[in-house]
Tab-separated table of C-alpha atoms in Angstrom:
chain	number	residue	atom	x	y	z
A	1	UNK	CA	-35.373	29.669	-48.069
A	2	UNK	CA	-35.681	27.542	-44.901
A	3	UNK	CA	-34.778	24.677	-46.707
A	4	UNK	CA	-31.625	26.239	-47.750
A	5	UNK	CA	-30.682	27.372	-44.242
A	6	UNK	CA	-31.251	23.470	-43.004
A	7	UNK	CA	-28.866	22.570	-45.502
A	8	UNK	CA	-26.250	25.267	-44.700
A	9	UNK	CA	-26.562	24.231	-40.823
A	10	UNK	CA	-26.275	20.527	-41.572
A	11	UNK	CA	-22.767	21.245	-43.496
A	12	UNK	CA	-21.885	23.214	-40.648
A	13	UNK	CA	-22.615	20.768	-37.825
A	14	UNK	CA	-21.127	17.789	-39.975
A	15	UNK	CA	-17.817	20.117	-40.386
A	16	UNK	CA	-17.288	21.307	-37.139
A	17	UNK	CA	-14.381	19.931	-34.947
A	18	UNK	CA	-15.003	19.355	-31.257
A	19	UNK	CA	-11.188	18.664	-29.661
A	20	UNK	CA	-11.822	19.875	-26.138
A	21	UNK	CA	-14.450	20.956	-23.728
A	22	UNK	CA	-14.289	24.243	-24.737
A	23	UNK	CA	-15.151	23.278	-28.421
A	24	UNK	CA	-18.082	21.098	-27.088
A	25	UNK	CA	-19.526	23.980	-25.055
A	26	UNK	CA	-19.446	26.213	-27.997
A	27	UNK	CA	-21.133	23.757	-30.313
A	28	UNK	CA	-23.856	23.379	-27.717
A	29	UNK	CA	-24.520	27.210	-27.508
A	30	UNK	CA	-24.258	27.378	-31.483
A	31	UNK	CA	-26.512	24.592	-32.368
A	32	UNK	CA	-28.286	22.344	-29.680
A	33	UNK	CA	-29.239	25.059	-27.110
A	34	UNK	CA	-32.734	26.543	-26.693
A	35	UNK	CA	-31.145	29.965	-27.946
A	36	UNK	CA	-29.387	28.148	-30.780
A	37	UNK	CA	-29.698	27.989	-34.517
A	38	UNK	CA	-31.692	25.109	-34.599
A	39	UNK	CA	-34.183	26.160	-32.267
A	40	UNK	CA	-34.296	29.533	-34.281
A	41	UNK	CA	-35.390	27.534	-37.534
A	42	UNK	CA	-38.135	25.690	-35.661
A	43	UNK	CA	-39.485	29.159	-34.689
A	44	UNK	CA	-39.685	30.079	-38.579
A	45	UNK	CA	-41.896	26.835	-39.436
A	46	UNK	CA	-44.900	29.189	-38.817
A	47	UNK	CA	-43.993	30.714	-42.010
A	48	UNK	CA	-43.694	27.560	-43.821
A	49	UNK	CA	-46.793	26.905	-46.383
A	50	UNK	CA	-49.083	24.177	-45.171
A	51	UNK	CA	-48.151	22.079	-48.198
A	52	UNK	CA	-44.250	22.185	-47.333
A	53	UNK	CA	-44.422	21.743	-43.708
A	54	UNK	CA	-44.173	18.143	-43.434
A	55	UNK	CA	-41.108	17.939	-45.745
A	56	UNK	CA	-39.550	20.923	-43.943
A	57	UNK	CA	-40.187	19.371	-40.730
A	58	UNK	CA	-38.565	16.059	-41.522
A	59	UNK	CA	-35.510	17.815	-42.621
A	60	UNK	CA	-35.234	19.895	-39.687
A	61	UNK	CA	-35.742	17.012	-37.280
A	62	UNK	CA	-32.984	15.110	-38.948
A	63	UNK	CA	-30.623	18.130	-38.470
A	64	UNK	CA	-31.468	18.368	-34.738
A	65	UNK	CA	-30.815	14.663	-34.302
A	66	UNK	CA	-27.496	14.900	-36.080
A	67	UNK	CA	-26.379	17.964	-34.096
A	68	UNK	CA	-27.523	16.126	-30.689
A	69	UNK	CA	-25.838	12.775	-31.734
A	70	UNK	CA	-22.701	14.599	-32.584
A	71	UNK	CA	-22.548	16.556	-29.344
A	72	UNK	CA	-23.320	13.161	-27.310
A	73	UNK	CA	-20.236	11.163	-29.026
A	74	UNK	CA	-17.961	13.947	-28.521
A	75	UNK	CA	-18.895	14.502	-24.804
A	76	UNK	CA	-18.319	10.699	-24.294
A	77	UNK	CA	-14.883	10.451	-26.092
A	78	UNK	CA	-13.724	13.472	-24.294
A	79	UNK	CA	-14.798	11.806	-20.695
A	80	UNK	CA	-13.331	8.367	-21.697
A	81	UNK	CA	-9.827	10.359	-22.759
A	82	UNK	CA	-10.045	12.703	-19.760
A	83	UNK	CA	-6.468	12.933	-17.757
A	84	UNK	CA	-7.025	12.987	-13.912
A	85	UNK	CA	-5.447	16.194	-12.260
A	86	UNK	CA	-3.177	13.934	-10.261
A	87	UNK	CA	-1.637	12.567	-13.529
A	88	UNK	CA	-1.403	15.890	-15.168
A	89	UNK	CA	2.118	16.850	-16.339
A	90	UNK	CA	3.269	13.361	-15.931
A	91	UNK	CA	5.633	12.119	-19.134
A	92	UNK	CA	3.774	8.587	-19.942
A	93	UNK	CA	6.928	8.122	-22.578
A	94	UNK	CA	9.331	7.312	-19.603
A	95	UNK	CA	10.039	3.681	-18.882
A	96	UNK	CA	7.954	2.366	-15.847
A	97	UNK	CA	9.460	1.770	-12.660
A	98	UNK	CA	9.536	-2.000	-11.908
A	99	UNK	CA	7.990	-3.541	-8.696
A	100	UNK	CA	10.527	-4.334	-6.308
A	101	UNK	CA	9.472	-8.121	-5.452
A	102	UNK	CA	10.930	-10.293	-2.756
A	103	UNK	CA	10.412	-14.129	-2.423
A	104	UNK	CA	8.733	-16.384	0.150
A	105	UNK	CA	9.268	-15.240	3.671
A	106	UNK	CA	12.109	-17.185	5.590
A	107	UNK	CA	9.697	-17.618	8.565
A	108	UNK	CA	7.385	-19.333	6.373
A	109	UNK	CA	9.873	-21.335	4.910
A	110	UNK	CA	10.982	-22.711	8.396
A	111	UNK	CA	7.329	-23.201	9.658
A	112	UNK	CA	6.576	-25.383	6.734
A	113	UNK	CA	9.838	-27.216	7.340
A	114	UNK	CA	8.907	-27.843	10.995
A	115	UNK	CA	5.579	-29.082	10.248
A	116	UNK	CA	6.950	-31.471	7.737
A	117	UNK	CA	9.478	-33.076	9.889
A	118	UNK	CA	6.814	-33.596	12.790
A	119	UNK	CA	4.150	-34.786	10.327
A	120	UNK	CA	6.624	-37.417	9.227
A	121	UNK	CA	6.237	-39.010	12.872
A	122	UNK	CA	2.570	-38.767	13.214
A	123	UNK	CA	1.914	-35.238	14.598
A	124	UNK	CA	-1.030	-33.274	13.104
A	125	UNK	CA	-1.206	-29.319	13.153
A	126	UNK	CA	-3.848	-27.583	15.276
A	127	UNK	CA	-4.588	-23.897	15.771
A	128	UNK	CA	-6.678	-21.688	17.588
A	129	UNK	CA	-7.717	-17.963	18.318
A	130	UNK	CA	-4.873	-15.311	18.898
A	131	UNK	CA	-7.253	-13.461	21.474
A	132	UNK	CA	-7.678	-15.881	24.229
A	133	UNK	CA	-9.135	-15.958	27.760
A	134	UNK	CA	-7.378	-16.342	31.160
A	135	UNK	CA	-8.293	-20.169	31.441
A	136	UNK	CA	-6.770	-21.460	28.240
A	137	UNK	CA	-3.941	-19.069	28.466
A	138	UNK	CA	-2.969	-19.382	32.048
A	139	UNK	CA	-5.255	-20.931	34.598
A	140	UNK	CA	-5.423	-24.353	32.881
A	141	UNK	CA	-1.699	-24.597	32.389
A	142	UNK	CA	-1.016	-24.344	36.247
A	143	UNK	CA	-0.670	-20.574	36.493
A	144	UNK	CA	-2.801	-19.737	39.769
A	145	UNK	CA	-3.990	-16.176	39.902
A	146	UNK	CA	-1.158	-15.069	42.314
A	147	UNK	CA	1.427	-17.377	40.701
A	148	UNK	CA	4.929	-15.613	40.341
A	149	UNK	CA	5.263	-17.381	36.878
A	150	UNK	CA	2.576	-14.962	35.564
A	151	UNK	CA	5.342	-12.180	35.863
A	152	UNK	CA	7.458	-14.420	33.415
A	153	UNK	CA	5.275	-12.987	30.491
A	154	UNK	CA	4.367	-9.172	30.066
A	155	UNK	CA	0.760	-9.697	28.664
A	156	UNK	CA	-1.455	-7.566	26.675
A	157	UNK	CA	-4.877	-7.559	28.293
A	158	UNK	CA	-8.002	-6.030	26.739
A	159	UNK	CA	-9.352	-3.291	28.257
A	160	UNK	CA	-12.852	-3.936	27.673
A	161	UNK	CA	-12.807	-7.371	28.975
A	162	UNK	CA	-9.783	-7.970	31.504
A	163	UNK	CA	-10.386	-11.897	31.408
A	164	UNK	CA	-9.630	-11.824	27.477
A	165	UNK	CA	-5.855	-11.119	26.183
A	166	UNK	CA	-3.709	-11.902	23.281
A	167	UNK	CA	-1.956	-15.224	23.789
A	168	UNK	CA	1.714	-15.079	25.163
A	169	UNK	CA	2.005	-18.611	23.711
A	170	UNK	CA	0.540	-21.408	21.683
A	171	UNK	CA	0.117	-23.625	24.591
A	172	UNK	CA	-3.594	-22.335	24.826
A	173	UNK	CA	-4.110	-24.190	21.487
A	174	UNK	CA	-2.804	-27.511	23.155
A	175	UNK	CA	-5.347	-26.887	26.089
A	176	UNK	CA	-8.002	-26.751	23.763
A	177	UNK	CA	-7.116	-29.862	21.986
A	178	UNK	CA	-6.961	-31.857	25.130
A	179	UNK	CA	-10.400	-30.310	26.220
A	180	UNK	CA	-12.022	-31.713	23.058
A	181	UNK	CA	-10.176	-34.795	21.995
A	182	UNK	CA	-9.370	-37.944	23.692
A	183	UNK	CA	-5.853	-39.419	23.862
A	184	UNK	CA	-3.716	-40.585	22.132
A	185	UNK	CA	-3.100	-36.850	21.154
A	186	UNK	CA	-0.040	-36.274	18.843
A	187	UNK	CA	-0.392	-32.266	17.833
A	188	UNK	CA	1.798	-29.489	16.682
A	189	UNK	CA	0.368	-25.851	17.258
A	190	UNK	CA	2.320	-23.345	15.331
A	191	UNK	CA	0.916	-19.598	15.514
A	192	UNK	CA	1.800	-15.962	16.530
A	193	UNK	CA	1.948	-14.933	20.054
A	194	UNK	CA	2.298	-11.439	21.779
A	195	UNK	CA	4.166	-10.049	24.560
A	196	UNK	CA	4.776	-6.538	26.182
A	197	UNK	CA	8.393	-6.382	25.099
A	198	UNK	CA	10.741	-3.702	23.891
A	199	UNK	CA	11.766	-4.386	20.165
A	200	UNK	CA	15.375	-4.773	19.844
A	201	UNK	CA	17.705	-7.137	17.515
A	202	UNK	CA	16.848	-10.137	19.884
A	203	UNK	CA	13.115	-9.190	21.115
A	204	UNK	CA	9.597	-8.166	19.417
A	205	UNK	CA	6.384	-7.661	20.933
A	206	UNK	CA	4.973	-10.056	18.061
A	207	UNK	CA	6.464	-13.191	17.300
A	208	UNK	CA	5.637	-16.644	16.245
A	209	UNK	CA	5.913	-20.003	18.383
A	210	UNK	CA	5.680	-23.751	17.555
A	211	UNK	CA	4.602	-26.064	20.333
A	212	UNK	CA	4.219	-29.728	20.303
A	213	UNK	CA	2.016	-32.243	22.337
A	214	UNK	CA	1.890	-36.108	23.012
A	215	UNK	CA	-0.408	-37.511	25.280
A	216	UNK	CA	-0.851	-41.291	25.622
A	217	UNK	CA	-0.287	-44.353	27.778
A	218	UNK	CA	3.325	-44.814	29.056
A	219	UNK	CA	4.653	-41.720	27.630
A	220	UNK	CA	8.163	-41.079	29.163
A	221	UNK	CA	10.705	-38.482	29.009
A	222	UNK	CA	12.899	-40.811	26.691
A	223	UNK	CA	10.128	-40.417	24.032
A	224	UNK	CA	10.447	-36.381	24.446
A	225	UNK	CA	14.339	-36.762	24.166
A	226	UNK	CA	14.221	-39.040	20.818
A	227	UNK	CA	11.432	-36.910	19.321
A	228	UNK	CA	13.424	-34.043	19.817
A	229	UNK	CA	16.904	-35.540	18.737
A	230	UNK	CA	15.083	-36.565	15.471
A	231	UNK	CA	13.690	-33.059	14.860
A	232	UNK	CA	17.114	-31.425	15.600
A	233	UNK	CA	18.953	-33.580	13.464
A	234	UNK	CA	16.391	-33.368	10.402
A	235	UNK	CA	16.314	-29.619	10.530
A	236	UNK	CA	20.126	-28.689	11.489
A	237	UNK	CA	21.778	-31.716	9.916
A	238	UNK	CA	22.963	-35.134	11.403
A	239	UNK	CA	26.088	-33.605	13.080
A	240	UNK	CA	24.019	-31.083	15.327
A	241	UNK	CA	24.082	-32.513	18.980
A	242	UNK	CA	21.411	-31.409	21.634
A	243	UNK	CA	21.423	-31.344	25.408
A	244	UNK	CA	18.792	-30.850	28.170
A	245	UNK	CA	19.202	-28.409	30.927
A	246	UNK	CA	16.958	-28.505	34.102
A	247	UNK	CA	14.305	-25.409	34.068
A	248	UNK	CA	11.112	-24.664	35.457
A	249	UNK	CA	7.674	-24.419	33.603
A	250	UNK	CA	4.296	-24.323	35.413
A	251	UNK	CA	2.789	-26.641	33.038
A	252	UNK	CA	5.596	-29.302	32.861
A	253	UNK	CA	7.394	-31.314	35.556
A	254	UNK	CA	10.306	-32.171	35.273
A	255	UNK	CA	11.085	-29.487	32.651
A	256	UNK	CA	14.321	-28.688	30.767
A	257	UNK	CA	15.599	-25.878	28.182
A	258	UNK	CA	16.447	-27.282	24.938
A	259	UNK	CA	20.254	-26.571	23.443
A	260	UNK	CA	21.899	-27.388	20.514
A	261	UNK	CA	25.470	-27.003	19.371
A	262	UNK	CA	26.031	-23.533	17.970
A	263	UNK	CA	25.840	-23.998	13.964
A	264	UNK	CA	28.371	-21.182	13.502
A	265	UNK	CA	31.347	-22.640	15.320
A	266	UNK	CA	30.056	-26.213	15.280
A	267	UNK	CA	30.523	-26.398	19.112
A	268	UNK	CA	33.948	-24.973	19.564
A	269	UNK	CA	33.068	-21.347	20.908
A	270	UNK	CA	32.370	-18.046	19.328
A	271	UNK	CA	30.732	-14.757	19.980
A	272	UNK	CA	27.266	-15.995	18.804
A	273	UNK	CA	27.180	-18.736	21.461
A	274	UNK	CA	29.144	-16.809	24.041
A	275	UNK	CA	31.875	-19.290	23.729
A	276	UNK	CA	29.971	-22.112	25.135
A	277	UNK	CA	29.383	-24.005	22.292
A	278	UNK	CA	25.842	-24.169	22.860
A	279	UNK	CA	22.681	-21.994	21.770
A	280	UNK	CA	19.224	-22.301	23.270
A	281	UNK	CA	16.340	-23.094	20.864
A	282	UNK	CA	13.324	-23.856	23.291
A	283	UNK	CA	11.796	-25.467	26.396
A	284	UNK	CA	10.365	-28.764	27.220
A	285	UNK	CA	9.117	-31.441	29.680
A	286	UNK	CA	6.701	-33.859	30.800
A	287	UNK	CA	2.996	-32.543	30.966
A	288	UNK	CA	2.068	-31.542	34.551
A	289	UNK	CA	-0.598	-34.273	35.937
A	290	UNK	CA	-2.751	-31.351	37.345
A	291	UNK	CA	-2.923	-29.698	33.400
A	292	UNK	CA	-3.987	-33.134	32.178
A	293	UNK	CA	-6.439	-33.100	34.916
A	294	UNK	CA	-7.512	-29.669	34.232
A	295	UNK	CA	-8.492	-30.752	30.557
A	296	UNK	CA	-10.314	-33.608	31.486
A	297	UNK	CA	-7.616	-36.095	31.041
A	298	UNK	CA	-6.867	-38.915	33.948
A	299	UNK	CA	-3.460	-38.502	34.883
A	300	UNK	CA	-2.969	-41.782	36.472
A	301	UNK	CA	-3.948	-43.341	33.041
A	302	UNK	CA	-2.140	-40.817	30.642
A	303	UNK	CA	1.115	-38.834	30.671
A	304	UNK	CA	2.626	-37.002	28.004
A	305	UNK	CA	5.227	-34.515	27.007
A	306	UNK	CA	5.199	-30.857	25.545
A	307	UNK	CA	7.804	-28.777	24.013
A	308	UNK	CA	7.976	-25.182	22.406
A	309	UNK	CA	10.446	-23.082	20.512
A	310	UNK	CA	10.411	-19.615	18.874
A	311	UNK	CA	10.231	-19.823	15.071
A	312	UNK	CA	12.193	-16.596	14.734
A	313	UNK	CA	14.897	-18.070	16.872
A	314	UNK	CA	15.187	-21.221	14.684
A	315	UNK	CA	15.170	-19.027	11.473
A	316	UNK	CA	17.889	-16.853	13.026
A	317	UNK	CA	20.220	-19.954	13.686
A	318	UNK	CA	19.175	-21.755	10.450
A	319	UNK	CA	20.105	-18.736	8.158
A	320	UNK	CA	22.667	-17.027	10.694
A	321	UNK	CA	20.055	-13.799	10.723
A	322	UNK	CA	21.474	-11.311	13.639
A	323	UNK	CA	18.574	-8.876	13.838
A	324	UNK	CA	14.973	-9.961	14.701
A	325	UNK	CA	13.556	-6.798	13.235
A	326	UNK	CA	14.573	-7.879	9.776
A	327	UNK	CA	11.560	-10.277	9.713
A	328	UNK	CA	9.123	-7.455	10.132
A	329	UNK	CA	10.201	-4.710	7.818
A	330	UNK	CA	9.147	-6.033	4.463
A	331	UNK	CA	12.644	-5.153	2.757
A	332	UNK	CA	12.589	-6.870	-0.417
A	333	UNK	CA	16.491	-6.781	-0.466
A	334	UNK	CA	16.426	-8.885	2.812
A	335	UNK	CA	13.888	-11.345	1.250
A	336	UNK	CA	15.441	-11.739	-2.070
A	337	UNK	CA	18.341	-13.451	-0.315
A	338	UNK	CA	16.402	-16.438	0.236
A	339	UNK	CA	15.287	-17.055	-3.532
A	340	UNK	CA	17.645	-19.974	-4.037
A	341	UNK	CA	16.809	-21.573	-0.304
């Protein structure tokens, strides 16, 4: 009689369909649990004749293993196919929404173009920390503590250490190079800088600069002019003119602003250049002897020139972009305009 019940339950276990969690729980309660039918059959073993217990016990153990294996397999399958609550109700037959991809950022393109141009005339690339100390960002560059030139740059100082700040220019990298390298030095320092400025179409609190430095014996202002003439014509075209306007920078003497002919009107005058025919791209000058001395370089033996430009300004001129904020908005429509550049 017990063997017949075992065969009957074996057929029921094999035929039982488990399609969801409710079916699984019902199967467990009916067959596998301590109060299930298989456990009840084990209780009846005491009524089996001693000579039949081995055979009946083997059949009953096989039934128990069959039920347990079926329950484990069904549970694993249900867990693998489970749909998260966040995806419930979604129609997976709908076509996917394609990712909106842009292209290489125009600032990256122009940065690499500038580096390639200067590498052809012997400049290497140097980098430094974006979080600087006062010495490398100001004092070594001829900015005394009470110098009014410090007011020219609205600086982000770190509250935990007032001597530390977010660099306002990459000239700090040039100081580090001069401190650890003997002339001749010919280096280009591109990087991100920070100033406390209101964000607008023409200004941002985070932007990029590239600054160049050349220190050696007999370096003159003519070397500076020839270098920048070469750069401007390589980047903007052979018909681009350049001019130098006297200016003031604490770390160079003499100093000059760098202007080029307007790329829109070709020097004829338009709204972009305020009808002057010229647009400013940066500053330059001969390295102040005191800056050389601050960095451990003998100013009586060596001289040098330095220049600096905003990469955003160069990019806006090169591609005729009128709003600085476009560079940081990550708008794929804006970036796709440069696929063919």
